mmCIF file of C-alpha atoms and ligand atoms in Angstrom:
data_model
loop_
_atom_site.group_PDB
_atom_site.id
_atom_site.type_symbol
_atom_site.label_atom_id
_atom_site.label_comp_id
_atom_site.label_asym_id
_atom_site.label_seq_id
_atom_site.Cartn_x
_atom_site.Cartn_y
_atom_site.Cartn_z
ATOM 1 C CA UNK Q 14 -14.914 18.913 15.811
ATOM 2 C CA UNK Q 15 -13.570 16.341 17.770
ATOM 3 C CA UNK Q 16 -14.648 14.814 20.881
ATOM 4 C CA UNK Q 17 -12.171 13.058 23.780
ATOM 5 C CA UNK Q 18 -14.904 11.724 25.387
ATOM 6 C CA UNK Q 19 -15.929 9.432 22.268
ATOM 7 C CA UNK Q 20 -13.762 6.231 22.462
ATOM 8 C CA UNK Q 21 -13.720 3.816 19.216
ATOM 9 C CA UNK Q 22 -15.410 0.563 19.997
ATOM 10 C CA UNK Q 23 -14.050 -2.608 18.462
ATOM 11 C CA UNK Q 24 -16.156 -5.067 16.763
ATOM 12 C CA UNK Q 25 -16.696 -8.607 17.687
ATOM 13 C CA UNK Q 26 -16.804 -9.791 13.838
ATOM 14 C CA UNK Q 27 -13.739 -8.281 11.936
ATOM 15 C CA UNK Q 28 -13.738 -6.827 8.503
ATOM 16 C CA UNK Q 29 -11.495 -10.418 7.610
ATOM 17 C CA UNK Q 30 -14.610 -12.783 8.944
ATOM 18 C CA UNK Q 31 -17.271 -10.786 6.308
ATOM 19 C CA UNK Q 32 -14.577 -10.673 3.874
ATOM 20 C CA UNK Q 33 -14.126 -15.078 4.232
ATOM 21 C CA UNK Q 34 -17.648 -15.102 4.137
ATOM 22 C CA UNK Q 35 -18.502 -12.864 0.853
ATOM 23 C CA UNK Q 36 -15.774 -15.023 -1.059
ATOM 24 C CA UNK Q 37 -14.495 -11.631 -2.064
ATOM 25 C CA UNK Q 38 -12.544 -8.778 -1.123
ATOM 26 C CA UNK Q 39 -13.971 -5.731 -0.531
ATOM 27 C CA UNK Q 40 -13.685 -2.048 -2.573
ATOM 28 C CA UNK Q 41 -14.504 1.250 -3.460
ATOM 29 C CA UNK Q 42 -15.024 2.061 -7.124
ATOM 30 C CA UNK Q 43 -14.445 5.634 -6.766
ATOM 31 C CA UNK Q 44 -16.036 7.207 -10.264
ATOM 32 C CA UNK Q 45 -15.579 10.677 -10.955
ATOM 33 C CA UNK Q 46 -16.176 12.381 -14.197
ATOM 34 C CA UNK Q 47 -18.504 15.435 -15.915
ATOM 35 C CA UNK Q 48 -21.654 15.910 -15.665
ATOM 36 C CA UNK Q 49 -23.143 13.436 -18.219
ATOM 37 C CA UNK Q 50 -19.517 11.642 -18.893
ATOM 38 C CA UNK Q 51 -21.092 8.307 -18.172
ATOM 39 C CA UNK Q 52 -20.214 7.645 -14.269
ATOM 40 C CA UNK Q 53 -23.924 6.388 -13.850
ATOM 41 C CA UNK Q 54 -24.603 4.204 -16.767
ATOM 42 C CA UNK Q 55 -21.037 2.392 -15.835
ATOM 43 C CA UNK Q 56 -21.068 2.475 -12.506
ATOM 44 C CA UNK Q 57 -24.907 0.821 -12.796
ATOM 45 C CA UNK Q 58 -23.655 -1.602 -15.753
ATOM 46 C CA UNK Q 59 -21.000 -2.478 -13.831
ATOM 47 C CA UNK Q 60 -22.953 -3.681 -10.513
ATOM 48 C CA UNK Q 61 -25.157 -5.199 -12.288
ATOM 49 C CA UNK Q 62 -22.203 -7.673 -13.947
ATOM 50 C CA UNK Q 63 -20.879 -7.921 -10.071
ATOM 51 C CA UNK Q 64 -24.354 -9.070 -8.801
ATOM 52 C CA UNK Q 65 -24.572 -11.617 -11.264
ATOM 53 C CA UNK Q 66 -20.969 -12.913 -10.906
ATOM 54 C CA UNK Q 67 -22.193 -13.494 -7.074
ATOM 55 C CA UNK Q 68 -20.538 -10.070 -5.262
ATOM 56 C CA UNK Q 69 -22.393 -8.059 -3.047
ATOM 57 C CA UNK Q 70 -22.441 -4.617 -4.019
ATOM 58 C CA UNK Q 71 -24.109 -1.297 -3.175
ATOM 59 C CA UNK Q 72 -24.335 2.073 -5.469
ATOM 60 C CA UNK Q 73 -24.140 5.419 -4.059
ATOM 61 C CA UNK Q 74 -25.266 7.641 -6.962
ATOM 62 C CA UNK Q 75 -25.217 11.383 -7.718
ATOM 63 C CA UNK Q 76 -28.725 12.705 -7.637
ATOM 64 C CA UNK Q 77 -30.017 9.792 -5.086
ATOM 65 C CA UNK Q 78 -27.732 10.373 -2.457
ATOM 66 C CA UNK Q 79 -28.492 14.446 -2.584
ATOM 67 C CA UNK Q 80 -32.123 14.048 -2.082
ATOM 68 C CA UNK Q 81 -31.700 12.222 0.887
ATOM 69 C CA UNK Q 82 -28.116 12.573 3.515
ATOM 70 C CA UNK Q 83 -27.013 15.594 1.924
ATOM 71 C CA UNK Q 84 -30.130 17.125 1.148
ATOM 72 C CA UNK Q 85 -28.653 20.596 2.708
ATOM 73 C CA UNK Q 86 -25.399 20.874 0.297
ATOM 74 C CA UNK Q 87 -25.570 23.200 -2.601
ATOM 75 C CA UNK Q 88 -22.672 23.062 -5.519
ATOM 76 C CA UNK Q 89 -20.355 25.779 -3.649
ATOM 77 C CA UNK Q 90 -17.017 24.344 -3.260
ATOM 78 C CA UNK Q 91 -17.566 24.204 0.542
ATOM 79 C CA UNK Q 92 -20.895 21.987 -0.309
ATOM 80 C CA UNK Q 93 -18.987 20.245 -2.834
ATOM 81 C CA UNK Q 94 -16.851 19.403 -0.538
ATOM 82 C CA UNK Q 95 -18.532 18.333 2.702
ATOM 83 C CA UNK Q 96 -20.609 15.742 0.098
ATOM 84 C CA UNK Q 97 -17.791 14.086 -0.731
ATOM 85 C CA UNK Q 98 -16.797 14.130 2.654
ATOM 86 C CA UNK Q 99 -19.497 12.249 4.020
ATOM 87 C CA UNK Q 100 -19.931 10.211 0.739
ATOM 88 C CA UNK Q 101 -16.386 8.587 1.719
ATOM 89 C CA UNK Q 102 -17.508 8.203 5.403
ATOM 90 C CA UNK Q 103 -20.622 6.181 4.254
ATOM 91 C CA UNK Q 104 -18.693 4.375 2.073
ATOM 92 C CA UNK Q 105 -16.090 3.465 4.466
ATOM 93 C CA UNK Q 106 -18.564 1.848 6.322
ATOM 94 C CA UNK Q 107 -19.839 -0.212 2.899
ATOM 95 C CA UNK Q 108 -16.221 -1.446 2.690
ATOM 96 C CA UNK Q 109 -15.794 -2.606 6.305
ATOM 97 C CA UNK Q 110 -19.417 -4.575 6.175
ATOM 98 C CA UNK Q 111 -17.112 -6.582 3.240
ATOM 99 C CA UNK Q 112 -19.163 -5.059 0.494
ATOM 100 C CA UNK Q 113 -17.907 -3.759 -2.914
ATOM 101 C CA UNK Q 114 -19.507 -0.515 -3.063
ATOM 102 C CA UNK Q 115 -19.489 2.196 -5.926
ATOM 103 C CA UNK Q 116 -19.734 5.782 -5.902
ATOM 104 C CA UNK Q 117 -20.465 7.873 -9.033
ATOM 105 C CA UNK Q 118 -20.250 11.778 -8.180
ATOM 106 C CA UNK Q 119 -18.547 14.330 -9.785
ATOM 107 C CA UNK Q 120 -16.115 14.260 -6.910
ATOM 108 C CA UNK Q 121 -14.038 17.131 -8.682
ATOM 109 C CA UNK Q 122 -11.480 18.019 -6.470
ATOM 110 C CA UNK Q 123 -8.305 15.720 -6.212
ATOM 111 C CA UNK Q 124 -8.047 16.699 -2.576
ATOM 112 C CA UNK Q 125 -11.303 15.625 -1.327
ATOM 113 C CA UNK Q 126 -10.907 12.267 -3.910
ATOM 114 C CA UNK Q 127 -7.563 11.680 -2.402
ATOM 115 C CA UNK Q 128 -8.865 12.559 1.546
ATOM 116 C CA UNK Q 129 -12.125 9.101 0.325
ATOM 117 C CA UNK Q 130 -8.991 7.411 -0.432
ATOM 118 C CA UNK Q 131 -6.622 7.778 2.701
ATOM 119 C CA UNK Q 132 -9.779 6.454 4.685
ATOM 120 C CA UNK Q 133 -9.121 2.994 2.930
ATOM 121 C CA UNK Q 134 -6.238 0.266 3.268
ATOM 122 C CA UNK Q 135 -4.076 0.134 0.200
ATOM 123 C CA UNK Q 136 -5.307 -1.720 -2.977
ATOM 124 C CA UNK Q 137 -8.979 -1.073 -1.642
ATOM 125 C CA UNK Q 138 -9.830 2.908 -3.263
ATOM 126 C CA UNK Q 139 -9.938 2.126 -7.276
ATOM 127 C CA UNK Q 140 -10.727 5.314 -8.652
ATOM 128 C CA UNK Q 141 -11.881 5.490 -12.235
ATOM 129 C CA UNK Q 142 -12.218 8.689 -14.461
ATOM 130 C CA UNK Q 143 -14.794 8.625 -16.447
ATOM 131 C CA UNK Q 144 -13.317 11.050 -18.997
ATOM 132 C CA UNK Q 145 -15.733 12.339 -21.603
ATOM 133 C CA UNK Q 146 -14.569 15.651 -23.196
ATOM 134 C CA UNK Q 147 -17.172 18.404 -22.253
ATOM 135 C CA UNK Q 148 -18.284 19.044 -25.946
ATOM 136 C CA UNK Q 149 -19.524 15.351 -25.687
ATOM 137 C CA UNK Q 150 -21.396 15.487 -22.586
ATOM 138 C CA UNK Q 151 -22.638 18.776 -23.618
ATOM 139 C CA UNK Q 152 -23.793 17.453 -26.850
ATOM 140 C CA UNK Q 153 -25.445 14.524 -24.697
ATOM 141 C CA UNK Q 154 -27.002 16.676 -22.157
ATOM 142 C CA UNK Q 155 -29.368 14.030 -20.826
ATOM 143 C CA UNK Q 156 -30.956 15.975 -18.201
ATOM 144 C CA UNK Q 157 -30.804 19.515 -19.661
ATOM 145 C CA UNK Q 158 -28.707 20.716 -17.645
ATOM 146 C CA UNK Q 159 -26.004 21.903 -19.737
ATOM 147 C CA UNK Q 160 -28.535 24.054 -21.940
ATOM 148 C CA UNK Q 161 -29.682 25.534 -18.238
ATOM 149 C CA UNK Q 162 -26.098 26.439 -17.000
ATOM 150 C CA UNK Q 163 -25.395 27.941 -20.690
ATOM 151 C CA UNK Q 164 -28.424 30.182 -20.390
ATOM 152 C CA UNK Q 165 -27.200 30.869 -16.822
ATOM 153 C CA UNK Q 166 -29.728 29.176 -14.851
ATOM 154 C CA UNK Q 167 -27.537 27.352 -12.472
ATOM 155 C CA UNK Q 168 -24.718 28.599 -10.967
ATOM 156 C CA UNK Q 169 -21.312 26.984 -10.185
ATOM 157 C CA UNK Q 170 -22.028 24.727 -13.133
ATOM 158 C CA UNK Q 171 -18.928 22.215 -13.315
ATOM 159 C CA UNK Q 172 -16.915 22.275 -16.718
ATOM 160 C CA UNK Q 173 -19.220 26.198 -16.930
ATOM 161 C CA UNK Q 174 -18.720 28.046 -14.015
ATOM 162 C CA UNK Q 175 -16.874 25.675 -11.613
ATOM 163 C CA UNK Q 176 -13.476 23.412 -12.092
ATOM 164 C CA UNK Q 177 -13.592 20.154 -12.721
ATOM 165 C CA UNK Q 178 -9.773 18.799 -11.433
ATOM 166 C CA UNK Q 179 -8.950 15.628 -13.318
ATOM 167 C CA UNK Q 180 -7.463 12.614 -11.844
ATOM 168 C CA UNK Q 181 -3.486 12.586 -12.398
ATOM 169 C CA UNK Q 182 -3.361 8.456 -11.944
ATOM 170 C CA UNK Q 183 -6.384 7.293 -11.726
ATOM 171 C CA UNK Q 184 -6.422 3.161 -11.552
ATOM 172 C CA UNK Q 185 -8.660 2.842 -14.562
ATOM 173 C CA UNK Q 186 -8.839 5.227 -17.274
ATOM 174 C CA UNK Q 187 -12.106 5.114 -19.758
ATOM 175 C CA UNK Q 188 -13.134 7.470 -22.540
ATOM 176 C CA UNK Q 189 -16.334 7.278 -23.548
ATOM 177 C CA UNK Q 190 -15.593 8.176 -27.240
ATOM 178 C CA UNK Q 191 -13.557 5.079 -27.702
ATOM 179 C CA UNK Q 192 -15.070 2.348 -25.791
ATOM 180 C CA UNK Q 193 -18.319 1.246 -25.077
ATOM 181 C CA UNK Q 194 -20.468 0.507 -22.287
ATOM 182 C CA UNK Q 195 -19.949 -3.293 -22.771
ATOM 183 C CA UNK Q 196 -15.939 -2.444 -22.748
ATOM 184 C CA UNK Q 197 -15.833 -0.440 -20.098
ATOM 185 C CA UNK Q 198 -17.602 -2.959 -17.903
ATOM 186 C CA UNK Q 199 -15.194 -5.346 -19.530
ATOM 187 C CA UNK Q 200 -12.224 -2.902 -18.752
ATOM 188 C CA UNK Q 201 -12.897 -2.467 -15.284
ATOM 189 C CA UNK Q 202 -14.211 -6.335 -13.996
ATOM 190 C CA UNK Q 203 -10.587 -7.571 -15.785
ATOM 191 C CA UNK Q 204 -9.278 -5.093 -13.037
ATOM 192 C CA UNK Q 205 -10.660 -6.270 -10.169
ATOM 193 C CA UNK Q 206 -10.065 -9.305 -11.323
ATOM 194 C CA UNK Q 207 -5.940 -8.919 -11.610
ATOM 195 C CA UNK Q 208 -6.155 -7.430 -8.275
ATOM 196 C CA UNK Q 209 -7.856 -10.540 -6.718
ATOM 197 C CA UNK Q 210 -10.699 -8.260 -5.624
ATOM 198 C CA UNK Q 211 -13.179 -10.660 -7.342
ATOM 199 C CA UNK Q 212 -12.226 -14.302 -8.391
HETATM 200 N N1 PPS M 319 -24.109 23.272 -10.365
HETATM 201 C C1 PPS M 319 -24.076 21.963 -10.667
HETATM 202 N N2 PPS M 319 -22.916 21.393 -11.086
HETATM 203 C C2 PPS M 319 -22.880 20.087 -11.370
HETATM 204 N N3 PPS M 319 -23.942 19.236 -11.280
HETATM 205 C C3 PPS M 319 -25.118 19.770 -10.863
HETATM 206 C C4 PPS M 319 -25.234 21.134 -10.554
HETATM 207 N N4 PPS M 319 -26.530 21.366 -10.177
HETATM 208 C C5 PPS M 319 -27.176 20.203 -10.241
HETATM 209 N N5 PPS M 319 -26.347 19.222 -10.659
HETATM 210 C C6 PPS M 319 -26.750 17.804 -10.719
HETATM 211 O O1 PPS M 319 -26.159 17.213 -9.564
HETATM 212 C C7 PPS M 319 -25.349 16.101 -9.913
HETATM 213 C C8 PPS M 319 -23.939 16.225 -9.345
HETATM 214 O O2 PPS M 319 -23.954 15.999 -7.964
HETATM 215 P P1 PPS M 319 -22.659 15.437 -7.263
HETATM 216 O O3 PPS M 319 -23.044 15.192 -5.853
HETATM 217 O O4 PPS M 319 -22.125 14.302 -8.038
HETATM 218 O O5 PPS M 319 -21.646 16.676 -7.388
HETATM 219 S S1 PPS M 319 -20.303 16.944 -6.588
HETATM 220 O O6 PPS M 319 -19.556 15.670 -6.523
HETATM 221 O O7 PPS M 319 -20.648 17.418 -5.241
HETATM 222 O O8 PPS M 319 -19.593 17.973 -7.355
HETATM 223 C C9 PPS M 319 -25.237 16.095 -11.420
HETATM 224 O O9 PPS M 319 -25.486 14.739 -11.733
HETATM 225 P P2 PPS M 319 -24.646 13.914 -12.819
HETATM 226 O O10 PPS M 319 -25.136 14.466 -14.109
HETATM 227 O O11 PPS M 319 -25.082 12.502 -12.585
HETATM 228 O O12 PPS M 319 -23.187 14.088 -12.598
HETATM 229 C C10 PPS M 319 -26.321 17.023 -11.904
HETATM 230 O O13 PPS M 319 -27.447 16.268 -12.308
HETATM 231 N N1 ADP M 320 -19.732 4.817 -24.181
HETATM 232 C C1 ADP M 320 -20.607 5.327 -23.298
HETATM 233 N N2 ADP M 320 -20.412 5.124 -21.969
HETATM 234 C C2 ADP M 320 -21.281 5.646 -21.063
HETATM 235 N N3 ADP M 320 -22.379 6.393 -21.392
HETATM 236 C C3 ADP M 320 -22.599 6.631 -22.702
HETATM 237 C C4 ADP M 320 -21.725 6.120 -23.699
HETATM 238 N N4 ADP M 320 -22.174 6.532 -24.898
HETATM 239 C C5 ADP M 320 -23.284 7.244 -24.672
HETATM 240 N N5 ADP M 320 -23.563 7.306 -23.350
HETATM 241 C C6 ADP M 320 -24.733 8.018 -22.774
HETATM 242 O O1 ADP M 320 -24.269 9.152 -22.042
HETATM 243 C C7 ADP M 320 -25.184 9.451 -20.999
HETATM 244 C C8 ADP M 320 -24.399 9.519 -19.704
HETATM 245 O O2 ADP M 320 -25.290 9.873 -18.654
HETATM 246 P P1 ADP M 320 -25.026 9.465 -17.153
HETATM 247 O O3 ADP M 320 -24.597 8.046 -17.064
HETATM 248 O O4 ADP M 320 -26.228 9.894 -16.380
HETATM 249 O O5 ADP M 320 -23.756 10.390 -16.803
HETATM 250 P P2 ADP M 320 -23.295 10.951 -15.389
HETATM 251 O O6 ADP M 320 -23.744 9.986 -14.327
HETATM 252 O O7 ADP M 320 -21.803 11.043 -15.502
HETATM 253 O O8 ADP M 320 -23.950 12.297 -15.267
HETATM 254 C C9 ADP M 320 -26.238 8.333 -20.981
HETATM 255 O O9 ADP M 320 -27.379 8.782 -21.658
HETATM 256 C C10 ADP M 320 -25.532 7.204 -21.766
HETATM 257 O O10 ADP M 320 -26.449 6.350 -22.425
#
């Protein structure tokens, strides 16, 4: 729905001024990945090597964010969808305060991932897959949830009973068989780095 009436108000301090002022540029590390791939455990390794290099960051995680804002969505693709929706409004707004914020959902349709992305300026949406082969995060299964879905307990059950779209170019690439938590960390602060995101 949109309104005519509702006229967008420009701010006194620009996106530039907090940017100058963080003595970094802002981003949105877009993870997306399985159920139990490893978006969490990176995305929270990885803040935590951005807050001590100085940054200021902010996580929007999986579970937390569905027990609060988007406490009405189920896992229908309509659901799906509208989370991710407001997910990349939210974290539009991260971005413009100047902050480097991370999101780790599923997020697994390319067209809702790519719709979080066209709300950015270029070079500012990094989106890493998290790609863990479903065997693996099955054989994980850190919250039971797999063994649940197999015994048909919950419904639209990505990998089970719902797609999971993977990214066609995604900036950064990880598999979780091959490289560790320390690498991936490693992997993805060398990219923000080349990019000048961080010094
Ligand atoms: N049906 C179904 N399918 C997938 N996942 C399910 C489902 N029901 C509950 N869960 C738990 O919810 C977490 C995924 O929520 P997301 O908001 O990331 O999903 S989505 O982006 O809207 O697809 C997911 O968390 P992660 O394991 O961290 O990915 C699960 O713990
Ligand atoms: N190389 C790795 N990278 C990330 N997680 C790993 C790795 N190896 C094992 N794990 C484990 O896999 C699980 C991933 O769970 P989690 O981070 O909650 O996934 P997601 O947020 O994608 O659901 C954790 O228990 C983590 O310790």
């Amino acid at each position: 729905m949109t309104n005519e009436n509702i006229v967008w108000h420009q701010q006194t301090v620009s996106k530039e001024q907090k940017q100058a002022q963080k003595g970094h540029r802002p981003a949105l590390l877009w993870y997306t990945g399985l159920s139990g791939s490893g978006k969490s455990t990176i995305a929270n390794a990885v803040e935590a090597e951005l807050f001590r290099l100085g940054c200021h960051t902010y996580l929007l995680d999986g579970d937390n964010v569905r027990m609060g804002l988007n406490k009405d969505l189920s896992f229908s693709d309509a659901d799906r969808e509208e989370n991710i929706r407001r997910i990349g409004e939210v974290a539009k707004l991260f971005v413009d305060a100047g902050v480097i914020v991370s999101s780790a959902f599923i997020s697994p349709f390319e067209a809702d991932r790519a719709s979080a992305r066209s709300r950015l300026n270029d070079g500012e949406f990094v989106e890493i897959f998290i790609d863990t082969p479903i065997e693996v995060c099955e054989a994980r299964d850190p919250k039971g949830l797999y063994k649940k879905a197999r015994a048909g307990e919950i419904p639209n059950f990505t990998g089970i009973s719902s797609a999971f779209e993977s990214p066609k170019k995604p900036e950064i690439h990880i598999h979780t068989q091959h490289h560790s938590i320390a690498q991936s960390v490693e992997l993805i602060v060398s990219y923000l780095r080349s990019k000048q995101i961080i010094k």
